Coordinates of C-alpha atoms and ligand atoms in Angstrom, one line a residue:
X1 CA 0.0 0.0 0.0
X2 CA 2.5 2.6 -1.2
X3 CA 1.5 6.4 -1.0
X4 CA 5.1 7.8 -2.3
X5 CA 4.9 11.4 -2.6
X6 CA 7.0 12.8 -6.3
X7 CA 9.9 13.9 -3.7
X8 CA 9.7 15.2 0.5
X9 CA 9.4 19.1 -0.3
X10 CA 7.5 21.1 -2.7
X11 CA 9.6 24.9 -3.0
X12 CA 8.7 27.2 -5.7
X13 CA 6.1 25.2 -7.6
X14 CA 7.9 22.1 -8.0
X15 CA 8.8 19.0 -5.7
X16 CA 12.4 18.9 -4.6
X17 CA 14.7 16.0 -2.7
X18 CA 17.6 16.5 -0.7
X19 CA 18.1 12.5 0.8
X20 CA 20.9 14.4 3.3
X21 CA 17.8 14.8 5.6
X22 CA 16.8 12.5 8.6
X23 CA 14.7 9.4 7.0
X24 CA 10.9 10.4 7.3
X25 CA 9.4 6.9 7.8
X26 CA 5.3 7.5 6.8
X27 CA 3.4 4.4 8.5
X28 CA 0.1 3.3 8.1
X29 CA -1.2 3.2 11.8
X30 CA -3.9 0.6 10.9
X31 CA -1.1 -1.9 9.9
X32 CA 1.8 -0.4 11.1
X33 CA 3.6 -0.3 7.5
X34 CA 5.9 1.8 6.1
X35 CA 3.9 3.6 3.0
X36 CA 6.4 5.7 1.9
X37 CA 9.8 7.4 2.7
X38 CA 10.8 10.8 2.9
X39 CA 13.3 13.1 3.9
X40 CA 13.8 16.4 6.5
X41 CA 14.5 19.3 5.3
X42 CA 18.1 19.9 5.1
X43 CA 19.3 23.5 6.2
X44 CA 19.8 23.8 2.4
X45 CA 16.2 22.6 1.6
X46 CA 15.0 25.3 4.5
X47 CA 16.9 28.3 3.1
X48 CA 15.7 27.5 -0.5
X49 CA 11.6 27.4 0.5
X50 CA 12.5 30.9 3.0
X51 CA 14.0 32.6 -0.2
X52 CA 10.9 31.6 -2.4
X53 CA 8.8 32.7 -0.1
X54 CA 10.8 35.9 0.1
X55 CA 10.9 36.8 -3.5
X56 CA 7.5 36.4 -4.8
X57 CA 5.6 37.8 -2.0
X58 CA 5.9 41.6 -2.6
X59 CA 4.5 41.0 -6.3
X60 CA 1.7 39.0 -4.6
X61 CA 0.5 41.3 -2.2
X62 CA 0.1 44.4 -5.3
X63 CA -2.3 41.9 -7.0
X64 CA -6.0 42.9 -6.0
X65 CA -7.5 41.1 -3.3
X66 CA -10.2 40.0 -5.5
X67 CA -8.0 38.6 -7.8
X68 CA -6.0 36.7 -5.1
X69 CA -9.5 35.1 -4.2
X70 CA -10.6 33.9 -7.3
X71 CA -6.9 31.7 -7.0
X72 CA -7.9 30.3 -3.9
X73 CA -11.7 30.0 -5.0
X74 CA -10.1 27.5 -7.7
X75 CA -8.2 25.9 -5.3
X76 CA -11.2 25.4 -3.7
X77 CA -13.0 23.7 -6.1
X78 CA -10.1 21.6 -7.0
X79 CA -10.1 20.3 -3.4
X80 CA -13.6 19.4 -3.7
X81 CA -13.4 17.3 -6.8
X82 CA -10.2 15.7 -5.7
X83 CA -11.8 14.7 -2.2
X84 CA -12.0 10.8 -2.4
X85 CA -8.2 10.9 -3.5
X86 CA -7.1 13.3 -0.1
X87 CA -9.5 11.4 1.9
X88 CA -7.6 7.8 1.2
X89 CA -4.3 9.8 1.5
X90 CA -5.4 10.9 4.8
X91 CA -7.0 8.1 5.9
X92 CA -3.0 6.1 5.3
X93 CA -1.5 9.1 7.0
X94 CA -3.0 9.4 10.2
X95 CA -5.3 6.0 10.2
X96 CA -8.7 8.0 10.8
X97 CA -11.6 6.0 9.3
X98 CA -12.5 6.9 5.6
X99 CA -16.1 7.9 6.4
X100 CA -14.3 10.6 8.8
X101 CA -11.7 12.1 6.1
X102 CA -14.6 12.1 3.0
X103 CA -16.6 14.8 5.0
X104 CA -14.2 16.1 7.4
X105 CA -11.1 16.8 6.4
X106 CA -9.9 18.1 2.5
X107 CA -13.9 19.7 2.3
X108 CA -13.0 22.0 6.0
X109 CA -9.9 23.3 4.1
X110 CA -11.9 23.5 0.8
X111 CA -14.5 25.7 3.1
X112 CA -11.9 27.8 4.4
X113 CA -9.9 28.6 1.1
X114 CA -13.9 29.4 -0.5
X115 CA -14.5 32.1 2.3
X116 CA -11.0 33.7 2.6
X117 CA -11.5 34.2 -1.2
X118 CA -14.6 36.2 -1.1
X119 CA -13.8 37.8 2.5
X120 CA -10.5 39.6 1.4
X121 CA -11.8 41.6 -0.7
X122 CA -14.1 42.6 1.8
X123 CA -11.5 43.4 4.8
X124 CA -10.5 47.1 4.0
X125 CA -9.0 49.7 6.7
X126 CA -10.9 52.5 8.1
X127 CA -11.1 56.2 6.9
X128 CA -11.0 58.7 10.4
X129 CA -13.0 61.8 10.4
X130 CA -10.4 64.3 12.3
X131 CA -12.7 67.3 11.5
X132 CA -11.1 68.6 8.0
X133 CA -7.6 66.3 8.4
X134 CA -8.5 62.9 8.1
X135 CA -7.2 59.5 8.5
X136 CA -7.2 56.2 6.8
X137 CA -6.0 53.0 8.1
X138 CA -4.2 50.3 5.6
X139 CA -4.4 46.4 6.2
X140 CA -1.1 45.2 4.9
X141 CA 0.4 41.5 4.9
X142 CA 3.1 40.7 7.3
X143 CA 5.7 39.2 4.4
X144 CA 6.7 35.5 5.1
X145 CA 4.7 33.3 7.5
X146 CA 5.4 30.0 8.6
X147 CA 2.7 27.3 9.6
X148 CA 3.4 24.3 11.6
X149 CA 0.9 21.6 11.8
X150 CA -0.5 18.9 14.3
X151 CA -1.0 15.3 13.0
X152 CA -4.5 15.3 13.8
X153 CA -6.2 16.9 11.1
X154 CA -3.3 17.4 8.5
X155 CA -4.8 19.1 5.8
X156 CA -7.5 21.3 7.4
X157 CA -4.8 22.6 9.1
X158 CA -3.0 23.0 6.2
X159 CA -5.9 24.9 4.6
X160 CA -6.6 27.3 8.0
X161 CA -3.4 28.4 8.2
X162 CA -2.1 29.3 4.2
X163 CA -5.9 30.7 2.6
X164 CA -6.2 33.8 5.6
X165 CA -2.3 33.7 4.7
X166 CA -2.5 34.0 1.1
X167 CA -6.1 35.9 0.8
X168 CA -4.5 38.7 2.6
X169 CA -1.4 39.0 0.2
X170 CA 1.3 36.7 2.3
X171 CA 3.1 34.2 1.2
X172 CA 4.0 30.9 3.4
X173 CA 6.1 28.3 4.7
X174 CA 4.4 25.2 5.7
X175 CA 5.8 22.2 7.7
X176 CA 3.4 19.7 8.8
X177 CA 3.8 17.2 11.3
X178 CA 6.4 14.5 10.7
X179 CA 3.6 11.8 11.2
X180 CA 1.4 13.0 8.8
X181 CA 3.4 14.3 5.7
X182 CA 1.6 13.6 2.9
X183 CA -1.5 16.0 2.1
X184 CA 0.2 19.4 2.5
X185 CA 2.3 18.3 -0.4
X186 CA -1.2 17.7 -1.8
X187 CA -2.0 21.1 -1.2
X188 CA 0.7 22.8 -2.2
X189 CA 0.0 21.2 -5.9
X190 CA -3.7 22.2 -5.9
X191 CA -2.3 25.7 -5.4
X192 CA 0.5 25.7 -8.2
X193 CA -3.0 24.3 -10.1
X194 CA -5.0 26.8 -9.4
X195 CA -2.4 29.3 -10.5
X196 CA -0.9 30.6 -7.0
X197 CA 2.6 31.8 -8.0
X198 CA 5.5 30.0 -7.5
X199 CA 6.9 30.7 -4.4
X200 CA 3.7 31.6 -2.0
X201 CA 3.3 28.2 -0.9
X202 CA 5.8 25.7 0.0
X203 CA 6.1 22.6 2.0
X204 CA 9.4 21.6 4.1
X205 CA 9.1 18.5 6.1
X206 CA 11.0 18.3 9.4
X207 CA 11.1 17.2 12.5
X208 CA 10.5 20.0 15.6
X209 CA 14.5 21.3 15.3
X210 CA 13.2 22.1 11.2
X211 CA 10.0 24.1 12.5
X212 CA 12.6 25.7 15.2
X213 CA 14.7 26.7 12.1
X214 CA 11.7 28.4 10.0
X215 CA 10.6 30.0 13.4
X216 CA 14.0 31.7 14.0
X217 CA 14.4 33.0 10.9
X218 CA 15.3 36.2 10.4
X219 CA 13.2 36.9 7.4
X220 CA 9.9 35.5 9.0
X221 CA 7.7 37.8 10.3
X222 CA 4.8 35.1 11.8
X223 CA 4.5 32.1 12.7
X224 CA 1.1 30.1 13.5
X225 CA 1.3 27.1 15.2
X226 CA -1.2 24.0 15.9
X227 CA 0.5 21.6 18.6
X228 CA 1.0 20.8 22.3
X229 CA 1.4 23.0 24.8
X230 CA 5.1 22.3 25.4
X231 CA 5.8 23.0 21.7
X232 CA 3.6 26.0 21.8
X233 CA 5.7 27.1 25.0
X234 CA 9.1 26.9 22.8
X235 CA 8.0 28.5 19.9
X236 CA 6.4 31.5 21.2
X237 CA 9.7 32.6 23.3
X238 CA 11.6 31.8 19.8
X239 CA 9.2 33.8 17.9
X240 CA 8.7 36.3 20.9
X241 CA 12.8 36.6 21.2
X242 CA 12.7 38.7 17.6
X243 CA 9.6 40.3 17.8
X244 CA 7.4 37.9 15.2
X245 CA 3.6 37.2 15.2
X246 CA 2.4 34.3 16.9
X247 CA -0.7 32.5 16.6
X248 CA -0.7 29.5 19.1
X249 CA -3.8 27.1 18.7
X250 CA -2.9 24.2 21.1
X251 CA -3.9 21.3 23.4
X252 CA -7.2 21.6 26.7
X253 CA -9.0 19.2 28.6
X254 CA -12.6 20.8 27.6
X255 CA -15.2 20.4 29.9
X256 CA -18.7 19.9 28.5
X257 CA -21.6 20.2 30.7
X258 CA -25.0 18.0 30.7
X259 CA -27.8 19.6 33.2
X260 CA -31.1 17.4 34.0
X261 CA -32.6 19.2 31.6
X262 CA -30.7 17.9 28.4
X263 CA -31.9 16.0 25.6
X264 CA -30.3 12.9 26.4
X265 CA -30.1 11.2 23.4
X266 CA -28.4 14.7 22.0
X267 CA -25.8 15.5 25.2
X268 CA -24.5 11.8 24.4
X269 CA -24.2 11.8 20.8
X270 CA -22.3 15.2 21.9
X271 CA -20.1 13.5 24.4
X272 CA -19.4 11.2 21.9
X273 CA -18.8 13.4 19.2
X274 CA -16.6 15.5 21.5
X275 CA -14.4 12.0 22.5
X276 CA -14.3 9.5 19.7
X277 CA -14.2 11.6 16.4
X278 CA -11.2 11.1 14.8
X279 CA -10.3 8.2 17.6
X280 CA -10.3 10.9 20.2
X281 CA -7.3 13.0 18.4
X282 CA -9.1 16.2 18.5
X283 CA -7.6 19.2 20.7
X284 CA -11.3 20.4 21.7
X285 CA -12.6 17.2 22.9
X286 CA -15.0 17.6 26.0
X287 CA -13.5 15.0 27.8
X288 CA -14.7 16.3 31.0
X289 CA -17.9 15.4 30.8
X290 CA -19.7 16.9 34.5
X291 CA -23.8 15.4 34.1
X292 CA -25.7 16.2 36.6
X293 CA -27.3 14.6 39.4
X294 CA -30.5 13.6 38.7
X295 CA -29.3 12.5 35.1
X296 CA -26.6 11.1 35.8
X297 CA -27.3 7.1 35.8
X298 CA -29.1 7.6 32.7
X299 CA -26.4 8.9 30.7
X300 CA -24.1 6.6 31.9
X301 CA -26.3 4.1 31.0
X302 CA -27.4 4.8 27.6
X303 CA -23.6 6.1 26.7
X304 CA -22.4 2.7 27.6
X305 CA -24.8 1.3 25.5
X306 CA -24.2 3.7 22.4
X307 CA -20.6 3.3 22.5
X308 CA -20.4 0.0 22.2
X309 CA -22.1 -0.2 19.2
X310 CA -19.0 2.1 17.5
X311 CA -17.6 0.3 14.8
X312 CA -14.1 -0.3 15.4
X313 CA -11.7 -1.4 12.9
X314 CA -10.4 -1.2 8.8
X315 CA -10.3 2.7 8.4
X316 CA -10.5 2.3 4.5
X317 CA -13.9 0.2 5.0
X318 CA -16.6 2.6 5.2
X319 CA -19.1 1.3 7.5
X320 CA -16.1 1.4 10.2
X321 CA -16.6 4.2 13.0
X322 CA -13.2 4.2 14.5
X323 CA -9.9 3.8 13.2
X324 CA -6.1 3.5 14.9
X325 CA -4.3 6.3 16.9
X326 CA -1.8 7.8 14.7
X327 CA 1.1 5.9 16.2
X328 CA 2.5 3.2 18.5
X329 CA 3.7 6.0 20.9
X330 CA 0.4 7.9 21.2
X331 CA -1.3 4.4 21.9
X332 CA 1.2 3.7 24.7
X333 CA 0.5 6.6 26.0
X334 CA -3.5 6.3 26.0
X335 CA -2.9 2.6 27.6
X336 CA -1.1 4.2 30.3
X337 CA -3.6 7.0 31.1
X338 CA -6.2 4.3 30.7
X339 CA -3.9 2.3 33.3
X340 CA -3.7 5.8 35.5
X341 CA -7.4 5.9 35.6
X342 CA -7.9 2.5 37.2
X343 CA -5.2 3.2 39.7
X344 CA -6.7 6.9 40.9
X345 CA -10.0 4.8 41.4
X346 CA -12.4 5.7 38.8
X347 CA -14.9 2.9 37.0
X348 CA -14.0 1.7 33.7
X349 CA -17.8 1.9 32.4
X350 CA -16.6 0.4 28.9
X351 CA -13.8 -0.1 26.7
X352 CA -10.3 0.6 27.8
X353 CA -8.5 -2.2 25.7
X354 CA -6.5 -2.9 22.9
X355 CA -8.6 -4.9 21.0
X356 CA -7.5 -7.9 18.6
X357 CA -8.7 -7.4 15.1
X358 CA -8.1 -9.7 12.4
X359 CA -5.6 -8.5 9.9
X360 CA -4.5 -5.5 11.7
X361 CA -1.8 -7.3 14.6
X362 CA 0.3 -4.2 14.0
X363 CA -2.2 -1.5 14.1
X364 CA -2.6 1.1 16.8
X365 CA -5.7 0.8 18.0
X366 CA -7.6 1.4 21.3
X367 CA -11.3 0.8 22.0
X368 CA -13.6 3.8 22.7
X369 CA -13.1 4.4 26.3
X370 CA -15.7 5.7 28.9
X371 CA -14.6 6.0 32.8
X372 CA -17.3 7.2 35.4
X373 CA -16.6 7.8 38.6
X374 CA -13.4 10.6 38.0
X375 CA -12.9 13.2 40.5
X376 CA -11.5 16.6 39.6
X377 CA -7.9 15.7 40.7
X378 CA -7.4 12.6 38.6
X379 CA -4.9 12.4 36.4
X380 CA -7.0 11.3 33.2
X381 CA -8.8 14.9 34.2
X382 CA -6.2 16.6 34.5
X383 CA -3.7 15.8 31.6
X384 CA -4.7 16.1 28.0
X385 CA -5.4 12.4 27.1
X386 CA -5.5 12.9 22.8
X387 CA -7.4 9.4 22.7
X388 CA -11.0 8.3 22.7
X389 CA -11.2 7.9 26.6
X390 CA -13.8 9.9 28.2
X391 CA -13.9 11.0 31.8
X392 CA -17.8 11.2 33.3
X393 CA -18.2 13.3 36.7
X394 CA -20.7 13.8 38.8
X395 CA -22.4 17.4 39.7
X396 CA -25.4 19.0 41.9
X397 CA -25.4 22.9 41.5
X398 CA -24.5 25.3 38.6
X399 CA -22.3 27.2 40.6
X400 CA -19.9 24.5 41.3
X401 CA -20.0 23.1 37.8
X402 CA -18.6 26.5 36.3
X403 CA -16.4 26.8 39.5
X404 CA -15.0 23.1 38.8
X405 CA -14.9 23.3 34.8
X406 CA -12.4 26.4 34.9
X407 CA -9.9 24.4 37.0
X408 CA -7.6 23.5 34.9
X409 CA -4.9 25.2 32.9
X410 CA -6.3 24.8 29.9
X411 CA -9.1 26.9 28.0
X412 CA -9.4 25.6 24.6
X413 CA -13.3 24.7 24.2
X414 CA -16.6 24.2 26.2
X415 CA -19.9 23.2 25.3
X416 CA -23.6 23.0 27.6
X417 CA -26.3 20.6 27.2
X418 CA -29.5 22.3 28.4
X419 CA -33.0 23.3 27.2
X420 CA -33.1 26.4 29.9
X421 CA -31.6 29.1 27.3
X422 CA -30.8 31.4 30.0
X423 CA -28.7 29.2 32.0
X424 CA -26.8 28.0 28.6
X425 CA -25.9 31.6 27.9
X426 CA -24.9 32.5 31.8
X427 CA -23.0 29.5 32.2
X428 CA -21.0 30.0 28.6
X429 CA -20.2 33.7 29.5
X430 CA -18.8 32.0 32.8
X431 CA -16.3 29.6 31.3
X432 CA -13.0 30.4 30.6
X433 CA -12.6 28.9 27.4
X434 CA -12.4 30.4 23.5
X435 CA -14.7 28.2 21.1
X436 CA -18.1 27.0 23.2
X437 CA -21.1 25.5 21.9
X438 CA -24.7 25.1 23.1
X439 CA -26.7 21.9 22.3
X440 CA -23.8 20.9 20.0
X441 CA -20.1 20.2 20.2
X442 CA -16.9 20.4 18.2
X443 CA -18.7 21.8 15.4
X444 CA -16.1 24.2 14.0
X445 CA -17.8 26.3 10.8
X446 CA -15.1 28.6 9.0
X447 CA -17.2 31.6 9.8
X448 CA -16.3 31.3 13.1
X449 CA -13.6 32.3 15.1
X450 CA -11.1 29.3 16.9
X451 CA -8.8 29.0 19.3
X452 CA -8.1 29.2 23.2
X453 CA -7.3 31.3 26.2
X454 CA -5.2 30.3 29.0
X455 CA -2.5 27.9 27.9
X456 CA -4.6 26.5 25.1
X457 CA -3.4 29.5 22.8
X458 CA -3.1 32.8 21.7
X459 CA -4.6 34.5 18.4
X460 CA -7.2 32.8 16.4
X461 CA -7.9 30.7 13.2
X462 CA -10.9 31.1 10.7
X463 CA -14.1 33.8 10.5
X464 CA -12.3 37.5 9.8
X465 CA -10.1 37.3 13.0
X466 CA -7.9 35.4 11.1
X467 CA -7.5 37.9 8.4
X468 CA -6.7 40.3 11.2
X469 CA -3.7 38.2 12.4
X470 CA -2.4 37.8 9.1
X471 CA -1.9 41.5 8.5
X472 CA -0.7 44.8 10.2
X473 CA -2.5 48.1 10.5
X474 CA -0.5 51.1 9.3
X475 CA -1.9 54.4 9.9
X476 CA -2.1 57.3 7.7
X477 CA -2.9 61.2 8.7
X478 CA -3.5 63.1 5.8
X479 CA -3.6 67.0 6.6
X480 CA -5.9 69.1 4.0
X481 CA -5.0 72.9 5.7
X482 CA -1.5 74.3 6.6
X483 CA 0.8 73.2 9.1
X484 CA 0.5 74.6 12.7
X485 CA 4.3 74.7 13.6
X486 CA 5.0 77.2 16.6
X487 CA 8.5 77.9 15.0
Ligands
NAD1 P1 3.5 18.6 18.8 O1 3.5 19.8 19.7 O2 4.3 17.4 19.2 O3 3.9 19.0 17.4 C1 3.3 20.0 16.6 C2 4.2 20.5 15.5 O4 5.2 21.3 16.1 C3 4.9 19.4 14.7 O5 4.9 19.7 13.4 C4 6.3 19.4 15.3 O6 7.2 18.9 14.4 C5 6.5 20.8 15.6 N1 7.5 21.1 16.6 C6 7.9 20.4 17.7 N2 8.8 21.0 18.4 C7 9.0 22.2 17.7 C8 9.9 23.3 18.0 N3 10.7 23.4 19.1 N4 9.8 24.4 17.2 C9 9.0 24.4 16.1 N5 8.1 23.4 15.8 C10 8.2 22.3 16.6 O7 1.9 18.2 18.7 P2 1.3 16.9 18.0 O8 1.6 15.8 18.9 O9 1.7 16.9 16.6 O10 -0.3 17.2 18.0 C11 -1.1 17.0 19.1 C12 -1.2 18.3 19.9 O11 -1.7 19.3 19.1 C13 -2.3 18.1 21.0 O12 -1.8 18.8 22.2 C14 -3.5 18.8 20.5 O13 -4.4 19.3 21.4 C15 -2.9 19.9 19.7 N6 -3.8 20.4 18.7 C16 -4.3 21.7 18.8 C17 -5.2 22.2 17.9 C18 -5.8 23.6 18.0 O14 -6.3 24.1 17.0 N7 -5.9 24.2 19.2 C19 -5.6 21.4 16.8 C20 -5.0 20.1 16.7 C21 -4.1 19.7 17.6

């Protein structure tokens, strides 16, 4: 099952190979073999992908924003009709089940490169009213950005980062994670298809020390970021050490909150959106999830039930539900939170195995996971998890819910269950978190803003925001009478 890219790197519209790079082993996680081979960037490869960045941005960002758009509104459509084709690709890459990456993955970045295209031309400065002088403020690109990506959701991440990058007249540096190499380079040709310029958009694969090279870089003016906090940590003192933009979207423990009132069949099919999409790889996952009292057995109870109907098993077979972790090392870890969670004393309601599936001896798979039981200081609710293993807790009174959900260092997401509309919107204005949801979860529409507070980020992807971060404001003062000098 071979998925061998042309060569590791695509700089100024065409693939390149240096094989003086680190082996970049791509595995299949379902079977745990090697699909194809690539390389790291080599400080050569790095310098080569900064330069063409460099020297085609200034012409890109004279081009009218509309006609920028209708580039990227190309792309889009391209995406769209290529989508079984990225869907398989991502499927080998990261092992998430087909019927996840047909509807999930190339169609969110095809989503976000449609509205960047129309909203550019739309994002203008301001013109100031001084009273006779006047003022007008100009949006401008920031030059060279680099974007560094998760393996979770490689080419929607791909697509967030470069369309508010390009749309607004910047061109871009992309590495994506070393585990998930493939659809960026993907990307990169749907752009050169599309008619993007050499140059604006190239892919470098590396390991961390390669993203740690385009971050330093002198000619970079931003960097965004999707990762862990630890990584996020590193990279914002790098990029805050010479004065860079930063967008940080990183890692939370979410805490999603089901009052008596809930639908129940809806707050579960939440839960279990918000834990077992993409085999519980998804960095807004409520996987705190605090039900209420008088509810409480009942959602247990039917959850148990629901999720062990998940199919688990072939990702490329589409009636399967749940596909591998990305790697042997993220389902080590899982198995020993899993482990961690038996030990602090809370109830394994369901799952919580490896299981044995026929064919796939080497594959990386866990079964959905549901503890009940968990108390606030447990480790599975404190630590972010990145598996499909969801913590239930217990809660009487409103007050302590929101006092208990904010305490953790983490703000990513939250969500409420509850048919009291009041209460959904005084609890959400209460939780310290930057993407909520009410009577929903994890639903992440381009229109609207994303990211975290607290150590879950800084800056925003998607809706206008993005364009904002993508750009500085210069401000102009334009006097129309004489100059008032004393001298
Ligand atoms: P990671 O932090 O290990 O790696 C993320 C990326 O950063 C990779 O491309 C990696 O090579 C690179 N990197 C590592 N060290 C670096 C350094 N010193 N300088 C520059 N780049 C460096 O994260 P991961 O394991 O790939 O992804 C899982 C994490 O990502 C989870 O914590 C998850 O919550 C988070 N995540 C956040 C979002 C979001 O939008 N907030 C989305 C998806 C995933």
């Amino acid at each position: 099952m071979r998925a061998q890219p042309t060569a590791s790197h695509y700089v100024n519209g065409r693939y390149i190979e240096d094989e003086g790079g680190a082996p970049l082993p791509v595995i299949y996680p379902a079977t745990g073999e090697t699909i194809a081979t690539l390389h790291s960037a080599t400080p050569n490869v790095l310098e080569l992908a900064i330069e063409a960045a460099r020297a085609a941005q200034p012409a890109w960002a004279c081009i009218k924003p509309v006609e920028r758009g209708r580039i990227l509104r190309r792309a889009a459509d391209i995406l769209r009709a290529r989508n079984a084709d990225l869907a398989r690709i991502e499927t080998l890459d990261t092992g998430k089940a087909i019927q996840e990456t047909l509807v999930a993955d190339a169609p969110s970045a095809a989503d976000c490169l449609e509205y960047f295209a129309g909203a550019v031309a739309t994002f203008n400065g301001e013109m100031i009213d001084l009273g006779g002088p006047f003022a007008y403020t100009r949006r401008e690109p920031l030059g060279v950005c680099v974007g560094i990506g998760a393996w979770n959701y490689p080419i929607q991440i791909a697509g967030w980062k470069s369309a508010p990058a390009l749309a607004m007249g910047n061109a871009m540096v992309f590495k994506p994670s070393e585990n998930t190499p493939l659809s960026a380079l993907a990307l990169a040709e749907i752009y050169s298809e599309a008619g993007l310029p050499d140059g604006l958009f190239n892919v470098v694969q590396g390991y961390g020390d390669v993203g740690a090279g385009l971050v330093g870089h002198d000619v970079v003016a931003k960097v965004s970021v999707t990762g862990s906090v630890p990584t996020g940590r590193k990279v914002l003192s790098l990029a805050g050490s010479k004065m860079k933009h930063a967008t940080m979207e990183l890692g939370g423990k979410s805490p999603l909150i089901v009052f008596d009132d809930a639908d129940l069949e809806n707050a579960i099919g939440g839960a279990m959106l918000g834990n077992f999409y993409s085999s519980g790889q998804i960095c807004s996952n409520g996987t705190r999830v605090f039900v209420q009292a008088g509810l409480h057995d009942r959602f247990v109870e039917r959850l148990v039930e629901r999720t062990k109907k998940i199919r688990i098993g072939d990702p490329l077979d589409p009636e399967t539900q749940m596909g591998p972790l990305v790697n042997k090392a993220q389902q080590d870890k899982v198995v020993s939170y899993i482990e961690a969670g038996k030990q602090d004393g809370a109830q394994l309601a369901c799952g919580g195995h490896v299981p044995s599936l026929q064919g796939f001896d080497g594959g990386c798979f866990i079964e959905p996971t549901v503890f009940t039981g968990v108390t606030d200081n447990m480790r599975i609710a404190r630590e972010e998890i990145f598996g499909p293993v969801m913590s239930v807790l217990k809660f009487d009174g409103e007050d302590e819910v929101i006092e208990r959900a904010n305490d953790t260092e983490f703000g990513l997401a939250a969500g409420v269950f509850t048919r009291d509309l009041p209460r959904a919107h005084r609890v959400i204005a209460e939780l310290q978190a930057g993407t909520c949801w009410i009577n929903a979860y994890n639903l992440t529409p381009v229109e609207m803003p994303f990211g975290g507070v607290k150590q879950s980020g800084i800056g925003r992807e998607n809706s206008l925001a993005a364009l904002a971060l993508y750009s500085q404001l210069k401000a102009v003062y334009v006097e129309t009478g004489d100059v008032a000098a004393p001298y």
